[in-house]
JSON list of C-alpha atoms in Angstrom, two decimals:
[
{"chain": "A", "resi": 17, "resn": "MET", "atom": "CA", "xyz": [0.06, 0.19, -0.32]},
{"chain": "A", "resi": 18, "resn": "ARG", "atom": "CA", "xyz": [2.97, 2.54, 0.91]},
{"chain": "A", "resi": 19, "resn": "ARG", "atom": "CA", "xyz": [4.58, 1.92, -2.60]},
{"chain": "A", "resi": 20, "resn": "ARG", "atom": "CA", "xyz": [0.94, 2.68, -4.62]},
{"chain": "A", "resi": 21, "resn": "ASN", "atom": "CA", "xyz": [0.79, 5.53, -1.93]},
{"chain": "A", "resi": 22, "resn": "LEU", "atom": "CA", "xyz": [4.39, 7.19, -2.72]},
{"chain": "A", "resi": 23, "resn": "ARG", "atom": "CA", "xyz": [3.58, 6.80, -6.71]},
{"chain": "A", "resi": 24, "resn": "PHE", "atom": "CA", "xyz": [-0.03, 8.25, -6.48]},
{"chain": "A", "resi": 25, "resn": "VAL", "atom": "CA", "xyz": [1.64, 11.46, -4.31]},
{"chain": "A", "resi": 26, "resn": "GLY", "atom": "CA", "xyz": [5.28, 11.01, -6.47]},
{"chain": "A", "resi": 27, "resn": "ILE", "atom": "CA", "xyz": [3.30, 11.94, -9.29]},
{"chain": "A", "resi": 28, "resn": "LEU", "atom": "CA", "xyz": [0.76, 14.34, -8.28]},
{"chain": "A", "resi": 29, "resn": "ALA", "atom": "CA", "xyz": [3.89, 16.32, -6.96]},
{"chain": "A", "resi": 30, "resn": "LEU", "atom": "CA", "xyz": [5.68, 16.05, -10.37]},
{"chain": "A", "resi": 31, "resn": "ALA", "atom": "CA", "xyz": [2.31, 16.95, -11.97]},
{"chain": "A", "resi": 32, "resn": "HIS", "atom": "CA", "xyz": [1.97, 19.96, -9.25]},
{"chain": "A", "resi": 33, "resn": "ILE", "atom": "CA", "xyz": [5.77, 21.37, -10.00]},
{"chain": "A", "resi": 34, "resn": "ALA", "atom": "CA", "xyz": [5.45, 21.66, -13.77]},
{"chain": "A", "resi": 35, "resn": "ALA", "atom": "CA", "xyz": [1.72, 23.45, -13.36]},
{"chain": "A", "resi": 36, "resn": "ALA", "atom": "CA", "xyz": [2.70, 25.86, -10.91]},
{"chain": "A", "resi": 37, "resn": "GLY", "atom": "CA", "xyz": [6.03, 26.25, -12.88]},
{"chain": "A", "resi": 38, "resn": "PHE", "atom": "CA", "xyz": [4.24, 27.28, -16.08]},
{"chain": "A", "resi": 39, "resn": "MET", "atom": "CA", "xyz": [1.93, 29.29, -14.40]},
{"chain": "A", "resi": 40, "resn": "VAL", "atom": "CA", "xyz": [4.45, 31.45, -12.46]},
{"chain": "A", "resi": 41, "resn": "ALA", "atom": "CA", "xyz": [6.63, 31.85, -15.49]},
{"chain": "A", "resi": 42, "resn": "LEU", "atom": "CA", "xyz": [3.50, 32.34, -18.07]},
{"chain": "A", "resi": 43, "resn": "LEU", "atom": "CA", "xyz": [2.31, 35.68, -16.23]},
{"chain": "A", "resi": 44, "resn": "TYR", "atom": "CA", "xyz": [5.61, 36.66, -15.33]},
{"chain": "A", "resi": 45, "resn": "GLN", "atom": "CA", "xyz": [6.37, 37.29, -19.47]},
{"chain": "A", "resi": 46, "resn": "VAL", "atom": "CA", "xyz": [2.89, 38.63, -19.27]},
{"chain": "A", "resi": 47, "resn": "GLY", "atom": "CA", "xyz": [3.79, 41.22, -16.55]},
{"chain": "A", "resi": 48, "resn": "THR", "atom": "CA", "xyz": [7.06, 42.23, -18.62]},
{"chain": "A", "resi": 49, "resn": "VAL", "atom": "CA", "xyz": [4.65, 43.28, -21.18]},
{"chain": "A", "resi": 50, "resn": "THR", "atom": "CA", "xyz": [1.75, 44.82, -19.30]},
{"chain": "A", "resi": 51, "resn": "PHE", "atom": "CA", "xyz": [3.46, 45.95, -15.54]},
{"chain": "A", "resi": 52, "resn": "GLY", "atom": "CA", "xyz": [7.11, 46.14, -16.57]},
{"chain": "A", "resi": 53, "resn": "TYR", "atom": "CA", "xyz": [6.75, 49.94, -17.17]},
{"chain": "A", "resi": 54, "resn": "LEU", "atom": "CA", "xyz": [6.24, 50.41, -13.31]},
{"chain": "A", "resi": 55, "resn": "PRO", "atom": "CA", "xyz": [9.15, 51.61, -11.40]},
{"chain": "A", "resi": 56, "resn": "TYR", "atom": "CA", "xyz": [10.10, 49.04, -9.19]},
{"chain": "A", "resi": 57, "resn": "ARG", "atom": "CA", "xyz": [9.12, 50.48, -5.72]},
{"chain": "A", "resi": 58, "resn": "VAL", "atom": "CA", "xyz": [6.03, 50.44, -6.86]},
{"chain": "A", "resi": 59, "resn": "ARG", "atom": "CA", "xyz": [5.58, 47.10, -7.75]},
{"chain": "A", "resi": 60, "resn": "ALA", "atom": "CA", "xyz": [7.07, 45.66, -4.70]},
{"chain": "A", "resi": 61, "resn": "VAL", "atom": "CA", "xyz": [4.48, 48.04, -2.30]},
{"chain": "A", "resi": 62, "resn": "THR", "atom": "CA", "xyz": [2.16, 46.32, -4.48]},
{"chain": "A", "resi": 63, "resn": "CYS", "atom": "CA", "xyz": [3.61, 43.10, -3.41]},
{"chain": "A", "resi": 64, "resn": "ALA", "atom": "CA", "xyz": [3.24, 43.86, -0.30]},
{"chain": "A", "resi": 65, "resn": "VAL", "atom": "CA", "xyz": [0.35, 45.18, 0.30]},
{"chain": "A", "resi": 66, "resn": "ALA", "atom": "CA", "xyz": [-1.05, 41.64, -1.36]},
{"chain": "A", "resi": 67, "resn": "ALA", "atom": "CA", "xyz": [1.07, 39.86, 1.61]},
{"chain": "A", "resi": 68, "resn": "VAL", "atom": "CA", "xyz": [-0.49, 41.82, 4.18]},
{"chain": "A", "resi": 69, "resn": "ALA", "atom": "CA", "xyz": [-4.19, 41.45, 2.43]},
{"chain": "A", "resi": 70, "resn": "GLY", "atom": "CA", "xyz": [-3.02, 37.59, 2.30]},
{"chain": "A", "resi": 71, "resn": "MET", "atom": "CA", "xyz": [-1.99, 37.48, 6.12]},
{"chain": "A", "resi": 72, "resn": "VAL", "atom": "CA", "xyz": [-5.75, 39.06, 7.03]},
{"chain": "A", "resi": 73, "resn": "LEU", "atom": "CA", "xyz": [-7.83, 36.41, 5.17]},
{"chain": "A", "resi": 74, "resn": "ASP", "atom": "CA", "xyz": [-5.12, 33.29, 5.89]},
{"chain": "A", "resi": 75, "resn": "ALA", "atom": "CA", "xyz": [-5.96, 34.60, 9.89]},
{"chain": "A", "resi": 76, "resn": "ARG", "atom": "CA", "xyz": [-9.67, 34.80, 9.05]},
{"chain": "A", "resi": 77, "resn": "ALA", "atom": "CA", "xyz": [-9.62, 31.41, 7.50]},
{"chain": "A", "resi": 78, "resn": "ILE", "atom": "CA", "xyz": [-8.71, 29.86, 10.38]},
{"chain": "A", "resi": 79, "resn": "LYS", "atom": "CA", "xyz": [-10.63, 31.60, 13.06]},
{"chain": "A", "resi": 80, "resn": "ARG", "atom": "CA", "xyz": [-13.51, 30.26, 10.55]},
{"chain": "A", "resi": 81, "resn": "GLY", "atom": "CA", "xyz": [-12.27, 26.83, 9.98]},
{"chain": "A", "resi": 82, "resn": "SER", "atom": "CA", "xyz": [-12.13, 27.28, 6.47]},
{"chain": "A", "resi": 83, "resn": "PHE", "atom": "CA", "xyz": [-10.26, 27.64, 3.65]},
{"chain": "A", "resi": 84, "resn": "THR", "atom": "CA", "xyz": [-8.86, 31.08, 2.41]},
{"chain": "A", "resi": 85, "resn": "VAL", "atom": "CA", "xyz": [-9.90, 33.03, -1.35]},
{"chain": "A", "resi": 86, "resn": "GLY", "atom": "CA", "xyz": [-10.70, 31.06, -4.07]},
{"chain": "A", "resi": 87, "resn": "LEU", "atom": "CA", "xyz": [-12.48, 28.44, -5.96]},
{"chain": "A", "resi": 88, "resn": "ARG", "atom": "CA", "xyz": [-14.62, 26.30, -4.41]},
{"chain": "A", "resi": 89, "resn": "ARG", "atom": "CA", "xyz": [-13.40, 23.38, -6.39]},
{"chain": "A", "resi": 90, "resn": "GLN", "atom": "CA", "xyz": [-11.51, 20.22, -7.17]},
{"chain": "A", "resi": 91, "resn": "THR", "atom": "CA", "xyz": [-10.66, 17.25, -9.50]},
{"chain": "A", "resi": 92, "resn": "ALA", "atom": "CA", "xyz": [-13.57, 14.96, -9.21]},
{"chain": "A", "resi": 93, "resn": "LYS", "atom": "CA", "xyz": [-12.69, 12.16, -6.58]},
{"chain": "A", "resi": 94, "resn": "THR", "atom": "CA", "xyz": [-14.50, 9.46, -8.53]},
{"chain": "A", "resi": 95, "resn": "LEU", "atom": "CA", "xyz": [-11.39, 9.34, -10.56]},
{"chain": "A", "resi": 96, "resn": "SER", "atom": "CA", "xyz": [-9.72, 8.05, -7.61]},
{"chain": "A", "resi": 97, "resn": "ASP", "atom": "CA", "xyz": [-11.79, 5.31, -7.77]},
{"chain": "A", "resi": 98, "resn": "ASP", "atom": "CA", "xyz": [-9.91, 2.01, -8.99]},
{"chain": "A", "resi": 99, "resn": "SER", "atom": "CA", "xyz": [-12.68, -0.28, -10.40]},
{"chain": "A", "resi": 100, "resn": "GLY", "atom": "CA", "xyz": [-13.31, 2.00, -13.05]},
{"chain": "A", "resi": 101, "resn": "PRO", "atom": "CA", "xyz": [-11.38, 1.90, -16.53]},
{"chain": "A", "resi": 102, "resn": "THR", "atom": "CA", "xyz": [-8.63, 4.67, -15.55]},
{"chain": "A", "resi": 103, "resn": "PRO", "atom": "CA", "xyz": [-5.11, 4.02, -15.21]},
{"chain": "A", "resi": 104, "resn": "GLY", "atom": "CA", "xyz": [-3.73, 4.33, -11.85]},
{"chain": "A", "resi": 105, "resn": "TRP", "atom": "CA", "xyz": [-1.54, 7.59, -12.88]},
{"chain": "A", "resi": 106, "resn": "VAL", "atom": "CA", "xyz": [-4.15, 9.83, -14.57]},
{"chain": "A", "resi": 107, "resn": "THR", "atom": "CA", "xyz": [-5.80, 10.54, -11.03]},
{"chain": "A", "resi": 108, "resn": "PRO", "atom": "CA", "xyz": [-2.86, 11.95, -9.70]},
{"chain": "A", "resi": 109, "resn": "LEU", "atom": "CA", "xyz": [-1.61, 13.77, -12.64]},
{"chain": "A", "resi": 110, "resn": "LEU", "atom": "CA", "xyz": [-5.09, 15.73, -13.35]},
{"chain": "A", "resi": 111, "resn": "TRP", "atom": "CA", "xyz": [-4.71, 16.27, -9.32]},
{"chain": "A", "resi": 112, "resn": "GLY", "atom": "CA", "xyz": [-1.26, 17.65, -9.48]},
{"chain": "A", "resi": 113, "resn": "LEU", "atom": "CA", "xyz": [-1.95, 19.80, -12.97]},
{"chain": "A", "resi": 114, "resn": "ASP", "atom": "CA", "xyz": [-5.48, 21.30, -11.04]},
{"chain": "A", "resi": 115, "resn": "THR", "atom": "CA", "xyz": [-3.40, 22.51, -7.85]},
{"chain": "A", "resi": 116, "resn": "GLY", "atom": "CA", "xyz": [-0.44, 23.71, -9.44]},
{"chain": "A", "resi": 117, "resn": "LEU", "atom": "CA", "xyz": [-2.08, 25.96, -11.78]},
{"chain": "A", "resi": 118, "resn": "VAL", "atom": "CA", "xyz": [-2.86, 27.67, -8.62]},
{"chain": "A", "resi": 119, "resn": "TRP", "atom": "CA", "xyz": [-6.58, 29.30, -9.48]},
{"chain": "A", "resi": 120, "resn": "THR", "atom": "CA", "xyz": [-8.22, 26.41, -10.18]},
{"chain": "A", "resi": 121, "resn": "THR", "atom": "CA", "xyz": [-9.06, 24.93, -6.81]},
{"chain": "A", "resi": 122, "resn": "PHE", "atom": "CA", "xyz": [-9.73, 25.37, -2.89]},
{"chain": "A", "resi": 123, "resn": "ARG", "atom": "CA", "xyz": [-6.84, 26.86, -1.05]},
{"chain": "A", "resi": 124, "resn": "MET", "atom": "CA", "xyz": [-5.25, 26.69, 1.67]},
{"chain": "A", "resi": 125, "resn": "SER", "atom": "CA", "xyz": [-2.76, 29.94, 2.04]},
{"chain": "A", "resi": 126, "resn": "CYS", "atom": "CA", "xyz": [-3.45, 33.20, 0.15]},
{"chain": "A", "resi": 127, "resn": "ALA", "atom": "CA", "xyz": [0.45, 32.85, 0.05]},
{"chain": "A", "resi": 128, "resn": "SER", "atom": "CA", "xyz": [-0.24, 31.25, -3.30]},
{"chain": "A", "resi": 129, "resn": "TRP", "atom": "CA", "xyz": [-2.58, 34.78, -4.73]},
{"chain": "A", "resi": 130, "resn": "VAL", "atom": "CA", "xyz": [0.75, 36.69, -3.75]},
{"chain": "A", "resi": 131, "resn": "LEU", "atom": "CA", "xyz": [2.86, 34.19, -5.50]},
{"chain": "A", "resi": 132, "resn": "LEU", "atom": "CA", "xyz": [1.31, 34.98, -8.91]},
{"chain": "A", "resi": 133, "resn": "VAL", "atom": "CA", "xyz": [0.74, 38.47, -8.31]},
{"chain": "A", "resi": 134, "resn": "SER", "atom": "CA", "xyz": [4.13, 38.50, -7.71]},
{"chain": "A", "resi": 135, "resn": "GLY", "atom": "CA", "xyz": [5.19, 36.91, -10.73]},
{"chain": "A", "resi": 136, "resn": "LEU", "atom": "CA", "xyz": [2.51, 38.76, -12.94]},
{"chain": "A", "resi": 137, "resn": "LEU", "atom": "CA", "xyz": [4.41, 42.21, -11.10]},
{"chain": "A", "resi": 138, "resn": "THR", "atom": "CA", "xyz": [7.74, 40.26, -12.53]},
{"chain": "A", "resi": 139, "resn": "ILE", "atom": "CA", "xyz": [8.54, 40.89, -8.57]},
{"chain": "A", "resi": 140, "resn": "ALA", "atom": "CA", "xyz": [9.36, 36.85, -7.76]},
{"chain": "A", "resi": 141, "resn": "PRO", "atom": "CA", "xyz": [11.12, 35.24, -10.41]},
{"chain": "A", "resi": 142, "resn": "GLN", "atom": "CA", "xyz": [10.21, 32.98, -13.49]},
{"chain": "A", "resi": 143, "resn": "TRP", "atom": "CA", "xyz": [11.42, 29.98, -11.77]},
{"chain": "A", "resi": 144, "resn": "ALA", "atom": "CA", "xyz": [9.42, 31.06, -8.31]},
{"chain": "A", "resi": 145, "resn": "GLY", "atom": "CA", "xyz": [6.41, 28.39, -9.51]},
{"chain": "A", "resi": 146, "resn": "LEU", "atom": "CA", "xyz": [9.25, 25.49, -9.42]},
{"chain": "A", "resi": 147, "resn": "VAL", "atom": "CA", "xyz": [9.81, 26.28, -5.69]},
{"chain": "A", "resi": 148, "resn": "TYR", "atom": "CA", "xyz": [6.32, 26.79, -5.01]},
{"chain": "A", "resi": 149, "resn": "GLY", "atom": "CA", "xyz": [5.30, 23.35, -6.20]},
{"chain": "A", "resi": 150, "resn": "VAL", "atom": "CA", "xyz": [8.80, 21.62, -4.74]},
{"chain": "A", "resi": 151, "resn": "PHE", "atom": "CA", "xyz": [7.56, 22.54, -1.45]},
{"chain": "A", "resi": 152, "resn": "PHE", "atom": "CA", "xyz": [4.16, 21.26, -2.20]},
{"chain": "A", "resi": 153, "resn": "GLY", "atom": "CA", "xyz": [5.90, 17.99, -3.45]},
{"chain": "A", "resi": 154, "resn": "ILE", "atom": "CA", "xyz": [8.63, 17.06, -0.67]},
{"chain": "A", "resi": 155, "resn": "PRO", "atom": "CA", "xyz": [6.10, 17.24, 2.42]},
{"chain": "A", "resi": 156, "resn": "LEU", "atom": "CA", "xyz": [3.71, 15.78, 0.49]},
{"chain": "A", "resi": 157, "resn": "ILE", "atom": "CA", "xyz": [6.39, 12.75, -0.06]},
{"chain": "A", "resi": 158, "resn": "VAL", "atom": "CA", "xyz": [8.13, 12.70, 3.48]},
{"chain": "A", "resi": 159, "resn": "ALA", "atom": "CA", "xyz": [4.35, 12.70, 4.91]},
{"chain": "A", "resi": 160, "resn": "THR", "atom": "CA", "xyz": [3.65, 9.95, 2.75]},
{"chain": "A", "resi": 161, "resn": "LEU", "atom": "CA", "xyz": [7.09, 7.57, 3.18]},
{"chain": "A", "resi": 162, "resn": "THR", "atom": "CA", "xyz": [6.53, 8.15, 7.47]},
{"chain": "A", "resi": 163, "resn": "GLY", "atom": "CA", "xyz": [3.07, 8.22, 7.94]},
{"chain": "A", "resi": 164, "resn": "ASP", "atom": "CA", "xyz": [0.76, 5.13, 8.62]},
{"chain": "A", "resi": 165, "resn": "PRO", "atom": "CA", "xyz": [-0.55, 3.93, 5.03]},
{"chain": "A", "resi": 166, "resn": "THR", "atom": "CA", "xyz": [-3.82, 2.83, 6.98]},
{"chain": "A", "resi": 167, "resn": "GLY", "atom": "CA", "xyz": [-4.64, 5.84, 8.91]},
{"chain": "A", "resi": 168, "resn": "ILE", "atom": "CA", "xyz": [-5.34, 7.70, 5.81]},
{"chain": "A", "resi": 169, "resn": "GLY", "atom": "CA", "xyz": [-9.51, 9.27, 6.42]},
{"chain": "A", "resi": 170, "resn": "ARG", "atom": "CA", "xyz": [-8.85, 8.62, 10.25]},
{"chain": "A", "resi": 171, "resn": "PRO", "atom": "CA", "xyz": [-9.08, 11.41, 12.72]},
{"chain": "A", "resi": 172, "resn": "ARG", "atom": "CA", "xyz": [-6.20, 13.06, 13.36]},
{"chain": "A", "resi": 173, "resn": "ARG", "atom": "CA", "xyz": [-4.95, 15.31, 17.00]},
{"chain": "A", "resi": 174, "resn": "TYR", "atom": "CA", "xyz": [-3.89, 18.18, 14.36]},
{"chain": "A", "resi": 175, "resn": "SER", "atom": "CA", "xyz": [-5.51, 19.85, 11.63]},
{"chain": "A", "resi": 176, "resn": "LEU", "atom": "CA", "xyz": [-3.02, 20.03, 8.40]},
{"chain": "A", "resi": 177, "resn": "THR", "atom": "CA", "xyz": [-5.14, 22.27, 7.28]},
{"chain": "A", "resi": 178, "resn": "ARG", "atom": "CA", "xyz": [-4.34, 24.62, 9.67]},
{"chain": "A", "resi": 179, "resn": "LEU", "atom": "CA", "xyz": [-0.77, 23.45, 10.05]},
{"chain": "A", "resi": 180, "resn": "THR", "atom": "CA", "xyz": [-0.34, 24.96, 6.41]},
{"chain": "A", "resi": 181, "resn": "GLN", "atom": "CA", "xyz": [-2.07, 27.93, 6.50]},
{"chain": "A", "resi": 182, "resn": "GLY", "atom": "CA", "xyz": [-0.24, 28.48, 9.66]},
{"chain": "A", "resi": 183, "resn": "ALA", "atom": "CA", "xyz": [3.16, 28.22, 7.63]},
{"chain": "A", "resi": 184, "resn": "GLY", "atom": "CA", "xyz": [1.34, 30.39, 5.03]},
{"chain": "A", "resi": 185, "resn": "ILE", "atom": "CA", "xyz": [0.94, 33.12, 7.03]},
{"chain": "A", "resi": 186, "resn": "ILE", "atom": "CA", "xyz": [4.47, 33.00, 8.13]},
{"chain": "A", "resi": 187, "resn": "VAL", "atom": "CA", "xyz": [5.49, 32.94, 4.37]},
{"chain": "A", "resi": 188, "resn": "LEU", "atom": "CA", "xyz": [3.46, 36.14, 3.91]},
{"chain": "A", "resi": 189, "resn": "MET", "atom": "CA", "xyz": [4.66, 37.62, 6.95]},
{"chain": "A", "resi": 190, "resn": "LEU", "atom": "CA", "xyz": [8.46, 37.22, 5.22]},
{"chain": "A", "resi": 191, "resn": "TRP", "atom": "CA", "xyz": [7.49, 38.71, 1.74]},
{"chain": "A", "resi": 192, "resn": "PRO", "atom": "CA", "xyz": [7.44, 41.98, 2.61]},
{"chain": "A", "resi": 193, "resn": "ILE", "atom": "CA", "xyz": [10.48, 42.16, 5.07]},
{"chain": "A", "resi": 194, "resn": "GLY", "atom": "CA", "xyz": [12.28, 40.55, 2.05]},
{"chain": "A", "resi": 195, "resn": "LEU", "atom": "CA", "xyz": [11.06, 43.37, -0.68]},
{"chain": "A", "resi": 196, "resn": "THR", "atom": "CA", "xyz": [11.68, 45.91, 2.26]},
{"chain": "A", "resi": 197, "resn": "GLY", "atom": "CA", "xyz": [15.07, 44.73, 2.38]},
{"chain": "A", "resi": 198, "resn": "SER", "atom": "CA", "xyz": [15.13, 44.64, -1.64]},
{"chain": "A", "resi": 199, "resn": "LEU", "atom": "CA", "xyz": [13.85, 48.44, -1.77]},
{"chain": "A", "resi": 200, "resn": "TYR", "atom": "CA", "xyz": [16.20, 49.91, 0.44]},
{"chain": "A", "resi": 201, "resn": "GLY", "atom": "CA", "xyz": [18.91, 47.67, 0.87]},
{"chain": "A", "resi": 202, "resn": "GLY", "atom": "CA", "xyz": [20.11, 48.53, -3.13]},
{"chain": "A", "resi": 203, "resn": "VAL", "atom": "CA", "xyz": [19.21, 45.40, -5.01]}
]
């Protein structure tokens, strides 16, 4: 069972990395044409404001026990039914592509939205989506390797959603600090 779960999350993670990398690179390229004329300071302040707004929205989501701003949909769970004719690699591929595009499904943190805005404003580098995807995929694979494969779906003592949202707030707090450093540090 662990091998099957690992193959599933491995395909999902690779698809997520590819889609996130593509999406941020695409937005970056669009941003070079549409926002490239704006001064760096204006783009950086806009990203910092987006990060602060994201922290507020994520804190609200944690308080309400919900997800943050985004579409309330996901790839159909019926695809994961092993009894059908769908090959086992199709479901994780579609789920990974869907989640990697960022805007198409549930979001646990506004950090992903801030990444898209930062890419569009050409503040985040073109390859930032690959880093975002890797930081999604590695914890997922590690959790699969170290977790109890028979415990999937059982209640936990902690909420992975809330832990992820808390981590998202930390990332959103660090982003304006880094942007401020780049503005006043001469970068």
